[in-house]
Short mmCIF file of N, CA and C in Angstrom, two decimals:
data_model
loop_
_atom_site.label_atom_id
_atom_site.label_comp_id
_atom_site.label_asym_id
_atom_site.label_seq_id
_atom_site.Cartn_x
_atom_site.Cartn_y
_atom_site.Cartn_z
N UNK A 21 118.68 102.40 -58.87
CA UNK A 21 118.16 103.60 -58.76
C UNK A 21 116.64 104.61 -59.28
N UNK A 22 116.10 104.82 -58.58
CA UNK A 22 114.57 105.51 -59.25
C UNK A 22 114.54 104.83 -59.96
N UNK A 23 113.93 105.02 -60.74
CA UNK A 23 112.83 105.04 -62.39
C UNK A 23 111.55 106.05 -62.57
N UNK A 24 111.90 107.32 -62.82
CA UNK A 24 110.43 108.21 -62.79
C UNK A 24 109.86 108.25 -63.75
N UNK A 25 108.59 107.58 -63.52
CA UNK A 25 107.80 106.60 -64.94
C UNK A 25 106.76 108.36 -65.59
N UNK A 26 106.55 109.39 -64.95
CA UNK A 26 105.82 110.35 -64.93
C UNK A 26 106.68 111.04 -66.55
N UNK A 27 108.65 110.81 -66.16
CA UNK A 27 109.24 110.88 -67.14
C UNK A 27 109.32 110.31 -68.78
N UNK A 28 108.79 109.21 -68.20
CA UNK A 28 108.00 108.61 -69.77
C UNK A 28 107.56 108.67 -70.57
N UNK A 29 106.50 109.70 -69.75
CA UNK A 29 104.76 110.25 -70.86
C UNK A 29 104.99 110.81 -72.00
N UNK A 30 106.44 111.86 -71.79
CA UNK A 30 106.49 112.32 -72.79
C UNK A 30 106.75 111.86 -73.93
N UNK A 31 106.77 110.44 -73.82
CA UNK A 31 107.65 109.85 -75.54
C UNK A 31 106.35 109.54 -75.88
N UNK A 32 106.50 109.37 -76.77
CA UNK A 32 104.93 108.23 -78.02
C UNK A 32 105.75 107.05 -77.57
N UNK A 33 104.18 106.55 -78.04
CA UNK A 33 104.90 104.58 -77.88
C UNK A 33 105.67 105.20 -79.24
N UNK A 34 105.74 103.62 -79.09
CA UNK A 34 106.38 103.10 -79.74
C UNK A 34 105.86 102.66 -81.20
N UNK A 35 106.44 102.49 -82.69
CA UNK A 35 105.79 102.22 -84.05
C UNK A 35 105.11 100.66 -83.96
N UNK A 36 104.94 100.09 -83.61
CA UNK A 36 103.86 99.38 -83.26
C UNK A 36 104.24 97.65 -84.80
N UNK A 37 104.72 98.59 -86.26
CA UNK A 37 105.54 98.12 -87.39
C UNK A 37 106.58 97.32 -86.73
N UNK A 38 105.78 96.04 -86.60
CA UNK A 38 107.41 95.10 -86.42
C UNK A 38 108.31 95.15 -87.95
N UNK A 39 108.21 95.41 -88.99
CA UNK A 39 108.80 95.41 -90.55
C UNK A 39 109.22 96.87 -90.46
N UNK A 40 109.56 98.01 -90.13
CA UNK A 40 110.29 98.97 -90.08
C UNK A 40 111.23 98.98 -89.19
N UNK A 41 111.57 97.98 -88.11
CA UNK A 41 112.17 97.59 -87.97
C UNK A 41 113.40 97.52 -87.56
N UNK A 42 114.24 97.60 -87.20
CA UNK A 42 115.89 98.07 -87.51
C UNK A 42 117.41 96.71 -86.78
N UNK A 43 116.84 97.12 -85.92
CA UNK A 43 117.48 96.79 -84.23
C UNK A 43 116.99 95.39 -84.54
N UNK A 44 118.60 94.40 -84.04
CA UNK A 44 118.61 93.40 -83.62
C UNK A 44 117.83 92.46 -82.30
N UNK A 45 118.15 93.17 -81.20
CA UNK A 45 117.68 94.11 -80.23
C UNK A 45 115.88 93.86 -79.96
N UNK A 46 114.73 93.56 -79.18
CA UNK A 46 113.21 94.08 -79.53
C UNK A 46 113.32 94.84 -79.24
N UNK A 47 112.14 96.07 -79.51
CA UNK A 47 111.28 97.09 -78.92
C UNK A 47 111.46 97.57 -77.46
N UNK A 48 111.13 96.32 -77.04
CA UNK A 48 110.58 96.67 -75.08
C UNK A 48 112.79 96.15 -74.28
N UNK A 49 113.13 95.85 -75.24
CA UNK A 49 115.00 95.37 -74.84
C UNK A 49 115.18 97.29 -73.92
N UNK A 50 115.55 97.66 -72.29
CA UNK A 50 115.95 98.56 -71.90
C UNK A 50 117.22 99.06 -72.38
N UNK A 51 117.56 100.28 -72.02
CA UNK A 51 118.86 100.71 -72.12
C UNK A 51 118.53 101.48 -71.54
N UNK A 52 119.41 102.31 -71.37
CA UNK A 52 120.48 103.61 -70.57
C UNK A 52 119.94 104.65 -70.99
N UNK A 53 119.75 106.49 -70.68
CA UNK A 53 119.64 108.03 -71.42
C UNK A 53 120.07 108.60 -69.76
N UNK A 54 120.03 109.24 -70.05
CA UNK A 54 119.84 110.38 -68.93
C UNK A 54 119.07 111.24 -68.88
N UNK A 55 118.38 112.29 -67.67
CA UNK A 55 117.22 112.85 -67.42
C UNK A 55 117.21 114.14 -68.64
N UNK A 56 118.42 114.72 -69.05
CA UNK A 56 118.65 115.79 -70.43
C UNK A 56 117.73 115.06 -71.03
N UNK A 57 117.80 113.74 -71.95
CA UNK A 57 117.86 113.13 -72.98
C UNK A 57 115.94 112.88 -73.01
N UNK A 58 115.77 111.65 -71.51
CA UNK A 58 114.53 112.09 -71.22
C UNK A 58 113.66 113.12 -71.63
N UNK A 59 113.92 114.03 -70.76
CA UNK A 59 113.04 115.01 -70.45
C UNK A 59 112.98 115.86 -71.40
N UNK A 60 113.97 115.96 -73.08
CA UNK A 60 114.03 116.44 -74.91
C UNK A 60 114.74 117.82 -73.90
N UNK A 61 115.50 118.03 -73.41
CA UNK A 61 115.88 119.31 -73.03
C UNK A 61 117.13 118.97 -73.85
N UNK A 62 117.28 117.65 -73.86
CA UNK A 62 118.64 117.44 -75.10
C UNK A 62 118.25 117.02 -75.64
N UNK A 63 119.04 116.61 -76.96
CA UNK A 63 118.69 115.52 -78.38
C UNK A 63 120.37 115.00 -77.98
N UNK A 64 120.18 113.18 -78.11
CA UNK A 64 121.12 112.46 -78.33
C UNK A 64 122.65 112.41 -78.79
N UNK A 65 122.99 112.58 -78.23
CA UNK A 65 124.03 112.80 -79.45
C UNK A 65 125.47 112.21 -79.34
N UNK A 66 124.80 110.98 -78.43
CA UNK A 66 126.31 110.03 -78.15
C UNK A 66 125.55 108.84 -77.85
N UNK A 67 126.07 107.83 -78.82
CA UNK A 67 125.14 106.15 -78.48
C UNK A 67 126.42 105.17 -78.13
N UNK A 68 126.33 104.17 -77.34
CA UNK A 68 127.31 103.61 -77.00
C UNK A 68 126.13 102.24 -77.08
N UNK A 69 126.96 101.41 -77.41
CA UNK A 69 126.33 100.25 -77.77
C UNK A 69 127.70 99.27 -77.03
N UNK A 70 127.02 98.80 -76.09
CA UNK A 70 128.60 98.03 -74.80
C UNK A 70 128.82 96.56 -75.20
N UNK A 71 129.77 96.25 -74.70
CA UNK A 71 130.60 94.64 -74.67
C UNK A 71 129.67 94.54 -74.71
N UNK A 72 128.55 94.10 -73.82
CA UNK A 72 127.55 93.08 -73.42
C UNK A 72 126.02 93.48 -73.83
N UNK A 73 126.27 94.07 -74.71
CA UNK A 73 125.09 94.17 -75.49
C UNK A 73 124.03 95.33 -75.14
N UNK A 74 124.34 96.20 -73.73
CA UNK A 74 123.27 97.57 -73.32
C UNK A 74 123.70 98.44 -74.61
N UNK A 75 122.67 99.70 -74.28
CA UNK A 75 122.73 100.09 -75.36
C UNK A 75 122.17 101.91 -74.23
N UNK A 76 123.02 102.69 -75.22
CA UNK A 76 123.64 103.80 -74.05
C UNK A 76 122.92 105.30 -74.78
N UNK A 77 121.25 105.86 -74.41
CA UNK A 77 121.45 107.30 -75.65
C UNK A 77 122.05 108.35 -74.82
N UNK A 78 122.57 108.95 -74.78
CA UNK A 78 123.60 109.88 -74.61
C UNK A 78 123.43 111.77 -74.85
N UNK A 79 123.38 112.77 -74.05
CA UNK A 79 123.13 113.86 -75.02
C UNK A 79 124.89 114.27 -74.89
N UNK A 80 125.08 113.33 -74.34
CA UNK A 80 127.32 114.46 -75.17
C UNK A 80 127.21 113.65 -73.08
N UNK A 81 129.01 114.10 -73.32
CA UNK A 81 129.77 113.88 -71.54
C UNK A 81 128.78 113.88 -70.38
N UNK A 82 128.98 112.82 -70.72
CA UNK A 82 127.90 112.63 -68.32
C UNK A 82 128.84 113.56 -67.99
N UNK A 83 127.81 114.08 -67.21
CA UNK A 83 128.71 114.86 -65.61
C UNK A 83 128.66 114.15 -64.18
N UNK A 84 128.70 114.55 -63.32
CA UNK A 84 128.76 113.84 -62.17
C UNK A 84 127.59 114.28 -61.78
N UNK A 85 126.65 115.63 -61.84
CA UNK A 85 125.42 115.14 -61.71
C UNK A 85 124.12 114.70 -62.51
N UNK A 86 124.67 114.30 -63.71
CA UNK A 86 123.82 113.90 -64.47
C UNK A 86 123.04 112.49 -64.15
N UNK A 87 121.82 112.20 -64.03
CA UNK A 87 120.83 111.40 -63.72
C UNK A 87 120.94 109.89 -64.21
N UNK A 88 120.98 109.19 -64.51
CA UNK A 88 120.61 107.59 -65.42
C UNK A 88 119.35 107.46 -65.33
N UNK A 89 118.70 107.00 -66.96
CA UNK A 89 117.18 106.76 -66.31
C UNK A 89 117.17 105.19 -67.74
N UNK A 90 116.92 104.85 -67.47
CA UNK A 90 116.06 103.78 -68.04
C UNK A 90 114.96 103.94 -69.12
N UNK A 91 114.71 103.64 -70.65
CA UNK A 91 113.84 103.26 -70.99
C UNK A 91 113.58 102.77 -72.41
N UNK A 92 112.86 102.29 -72.60
CA UNK A 92 113.03 100.63 -74.31
C UNK A 92 113.89 101.60 -75.82
N UNK A 93 114.07 100.67 -75.87
CA UNK A 93 115.04 100.90 -77.02
C UNK A 93 113.27 101.05 -78.21
N UNK A 94 112.17 100.73 -78.14
CA UNK A 94 110.99 101.09 -79.26
C UNK A 94 110.98 102.75 -79.14
N UNK A 95 111.53 103.08 -77.31
CA UNK A 95 110.78 104.14 -76.69
C UNK A 95 111.85 105.70 -77.30
N UNK A 96 112.82 105.05 -77.29
CA UNK A 96 114.22 106.11 -77.88
C UNK A 96 114.15 106.54 -79.12
N UNK A 97 113.69 105.10 -79.94
CA UNK A 97 113.21 105.60 -81.30
C UNK A 97 113.15 106.01 -82.16
N UNK A 98 111.92 106.00 -81.44
CA UNK A 98 110.38 106.95 -81.85
C UNK A 98 110.93 107.94 -81.72
N UNK A 99 111.25 108.38 -80.14
CA UNK A 99 111.48 109.72 -80.15
C UNK A 99 112.76 110.49 -80.86
N UNK A 100 113.18 109.66 -81.04
CA UNK A 100 114.61 110.72 -82.20
C UNK A 100 114.90 108.94 -83.38
N UNK A 101 113.80 108.90 -84.70
CA UNK A 101 113.83 108.56 -86.03
C UNK A 101 115.21 107.73 -85.83
N UNK A 102 116.59 109.41 -85.87
CA UNK A 102 117.83 109.00 -86.60
C UNK A 102 118.32 108.11 -86.15
N UNK A 103 117.78 107.74 -84.82
CA UNK A 103 118.81 106.51 -83.89
C UNK A 103 118.53 105.21 -84.53
N UNK A 104 117.71 104.52 -86.28
CA UNK A 104 117.61 104.25 -86.72
C UNK A 104 118.74 104.12 -87.26
N UNK A 105 120.01 104.22 -87.95
CA UNK A 105 120.46 104.45 -88.65
C UNK A 105 122.10 103.43 -88.03
N UNK A 106 121.72 103.40 -86.63
CA UNK A 106 122.43 102.65 -85.44
C UNK A 106 122.60 101.63 -85.08
N UNK A 107 121.56 100.85 -85.80
CA UNK A 107 121.04 99.64 -85.65
C UNK A 107 121.70 98.58 -85.60
N UNK A 108 122.72 99.50 -86.40
CA UNK A 108 123.63 97.85 -87.10
C UNK A 108 124.85 98.51 -85.97
N UNK A 109 125.79 99.16 -85.28
CA UNK A 109 126.15 99.44 -84.36
C UNK A 109 127.32 97.83 -83.69
N UNK A 110 127.67 97.13 -84.27
CA UNK A 110 128.48 96.83 -83.35
C UNK A 110 128.76 96.88 -81.51
N UNK A 111 128.75 95.66 -81.24
CA UNK A 111 128.36 95.39 -80.12
C UNK A 111 130.30 96.43 -79.01
N UNK A 112 130.68 96.85 -78.33
CA UNK A 112 131.55 97.53 -78.28
C UNK A 112 132.32 99.04 -78.90
N UNK A 113 131.61 99.09 -79.96
CA UNK A 113 131.51 100.57 -80.37
C UNK A 113 130.36 101.75 -80.17
N UNK A 114 130.46 103.07 -80.26
CA UNK A 114 129.80 104.44 -80.39
C UNK A 114 129.97 105.05 -81.43
N UNK A 115 128.56 106.27 -81.16
CA UNK A 115 128.22 106.47 -82.18
C UNK A 115 128.34 108.20 -81.44
N UNK A 116 129.13 109.20 -82.61
CA UNK A 116 128.09 110.33 -81.39
C UNK A 116 128.20 111.25 -83.07
N UNK A 117 127.68 112.50 -82.75
CA UNK A 117 127.67 113.70 -83.31
C UNK A 117 127.88 114.48 -82.78
N UNK A 118 127.18 116.13 -82.92
CA UNK A 118 127.45 117.00 -83.01
C UNK A 118 126.63 118.35 -81.71
N UNK A 119 125.59 117.77 -83.64
CA UNK A 119 124.09 118.17 -83.17
C UNK A 119 123.08 117.01 -83.68
N UNK A 120 121.45 117.39 -83.38
CA UNK A 120 121.12 116.66 -83.53
C UNK A 120 120.56 117.36 -84.58
N UNK A 121 120.58 115.74 -85.65
CA UNK A 121 120.15 115.80 -87.10
C UNK A 121 121.36 116.15 -87.95
N UNK A 122 122.58 116.10 -87.22
CA UNK A 122 123.74 115.40 -87.74
C UNK A 122 124.30 114.68 -88.24
N UNK A 123 126.04 113.59 -89.22
CA UNK A 123 126.13 113.02 -89.04
C UNK A 123 126.61 111.73 -88.39
N UNK A 124 126.82 110.74 -88.03
CA UNK A 124 126.64 110.50 -87.21
C UNK A 124 128.31 110.29 -87.42
N UNK A 125 129.42 109.37 -85.99
CA UNK A 125 130.47 109.01 -86.25
C UNK A 125 130.45 108.39 -85.68
N UNK A 126 131.36 106.87 -86.27
CA UNK A 126 131.14 105.70 -85.64
C UNK A 126 132.60 105.10 -85.38
N UNK A 127 132.36 104.74 -84.37
CA UNK A 127 134.57 104.06 -84.29
C UNK A 127 134.61 102.87 -82.55
N UNK A 128 135.32 102.26 -82.67
CA UNK A 128 135.61 101.52 -81.66
C UNK A 128 135.55 102.28 -80.12
N UNK A 129 134.71 101.70 -79.03
CA UNK A 129 135.12 102.35 -77.89
C UNK A 129 136.33 103.22 -76.99
N UNK A 130 137.56 102.97 -77.66
CA UNK A 130 138.71 102.47 -77.28
C UNK A 130 139.67 103.37 -78.33
N UNK A 131 139.45 103.24 -79.63
CA UNK A 131 139.26 104.21 -80.87
C UNK A 131 139.80 105.72 -80.92
N UNK A 132 140.51 106.73 -80.93
CA UNK A 132 140.45 107.22 -80.78
C UNK A 132 140.01 108.64 -82.43
N UNK A 133 139.34 109.36 -82.10
CA UNK A 133 138.81 110.07 -83.47
C UNK A 133 139.98 110.38 -84.23
N UNK A 134 139.46 110.31 -85.62
CA UNK A 134 140.70 111.02 -86.23
C UNK A 134 139.40 111.92 -87.31
N UNK A 135 138.20 111.67 -87.38
CA UNK A 135 136.83 112.83 -87.64
C UNK A 135 137.50 114.64 -87.40
N UNK A 136 136.89 114.89 -88.44
CA UNK A 136 136.77 115.78 -87.96
C UNK A 136 135.99 116.96 -87.21
N UNK A 137 135.80 117.30 -86.05
CA UNK A 137 135.34 117.09 -85.05
C UNK A 137 135.24 118.70 -84.64
N UNK A 138 134.51 118.88 -83.49
CA UNK A 138 135.00 120.33 -82.37
C UNK A 138 135.55 119.92 -81.56
N UNK A 139 136.55 121.02 -81.16
CA UNK A 139 137.62 120.57 -80.22
C UNK A 139 137.47 119.99 -79.06
N UNK A 140 136.34 120.24 -78.27
CA UNK A 140 136.14 120.81 -76.75
C UNK A 140 135.63 117.94 -77.50
N UNK A 141 134.52 117.98 -78.25
CA UNK A 141 134.15 116.23 -79.05
C UNK A 141 135.86 115.45 -79.07
N UNK A 142 136.86 116.44 -79.73
CA UNK A 142 137.92 115.41 -79.72
C UNK A 142 138.77 115.76 -78.80
N UNK A 143 138.60 116.78 -77.30
CA UNK A 143 139.66 116.59 -76.69
C UNK A 143 139.04 115.41 -75.19
N UNK A 144 137.37 114.83 -75.42
CA UNK A 144 136.47 113.97 -74.69
C UNK A 144 136.98 112.91 -75.47
N UNK A 145 136.95 113.12 -76.76
CA UNK A 145 137.07 110.83 -77.24
C UNK A 145 137.88 110.91 -77.53
N UNK A 146 139.29 111.86 -77.68
CA UNK A 146 140.81 110.91 -76.70
C UNK A 146 141.05 111.00 -75.16
N UNK A 147 140.32 111.14 -74.77
CA UNK A 147 140.62 110.76 -73.10
C UNK A 147 139.64 110.09 -73.10
N UNK A 148 137.90 109.70 -73.24
CA UNK A 148 137.25 108.60 -73.26
C UNK A 148 137.29 106.82 -73.42
N UNK A 149 137.10 106.03 -73.05
CA UNK A 149 137.29 104.87 -72.38
C UNK A 149 136.04 104.06 -72.64
N UNK A 150 135.07 103.18 -72.58
CA UNK A 150 134.10 102.43 -72.48
C UNK A 150 133.66 102.78 -71.39
N UNK A 151 134.80 102.64 -70.33
CA UNK A 151 134.76 102.61 -68.58
C UNK A 151 134.13 103.17 -68.35
N UNK A 152 133.82 104.77 -68.45
CA UNK A 152 133.83 106.05 -68.27
C UNK A 152 132.30 105.94 -68.21
N UNK A 153 131.95 105.06 -69.01
CA UNK A 153 129.68 104.88 -69.15
C UNK A 153 129.31 103.85 -68.15
N UNK A 154 130.12 103.17 -67.54
CA UNK A 154 130.18 101.91 -67.00
C UNK A 154 128.92 103.20 -65.46
N UNK A 155 129.19 103.97 -65.13
CA UNK A 155 128.39 104.99 -63.68
C UNK A 155 126.82 104.64 -64.00
N UNK A 156 125.92 104.70 -65.49
CA UNK A 156 125.50 104.50 -65.71
C UNK A 156 124.68 102.93 -64.53
N UNK A 157 125.57 102.68 -65.21
CA UNK A 157 124.84 101.04 -64.07
C UNK A 157 125.53 100.96 -62.67
#
């Protein structure tokens, strides 16, 4: 899958302060995202920390025409510092919010949400499973 280097220039470089880094994975760890997030058209509303340790930063439900992109974990966190609160998200879990800057809800990837969410998110999460996100690989 081709990677668009020009898109990553839109993001500022990650912080060089290692003491401020909360993730167990180093900042240069590759993660998956969508072209919509990378180009700043959409905020990260869904984070998946897969069983194998991979991270995915998505704008929500992935559509068939969305394009997968890779990004360094440090660049993702620098572009959206609110992602730092998810540094302790266990493998096999996901976190989601309804809008940028909103409260993150966490749950195992196979769980059904009990949090009060808008109907579209509730319906999608009730049908979703970790395997749906494998299309990014």
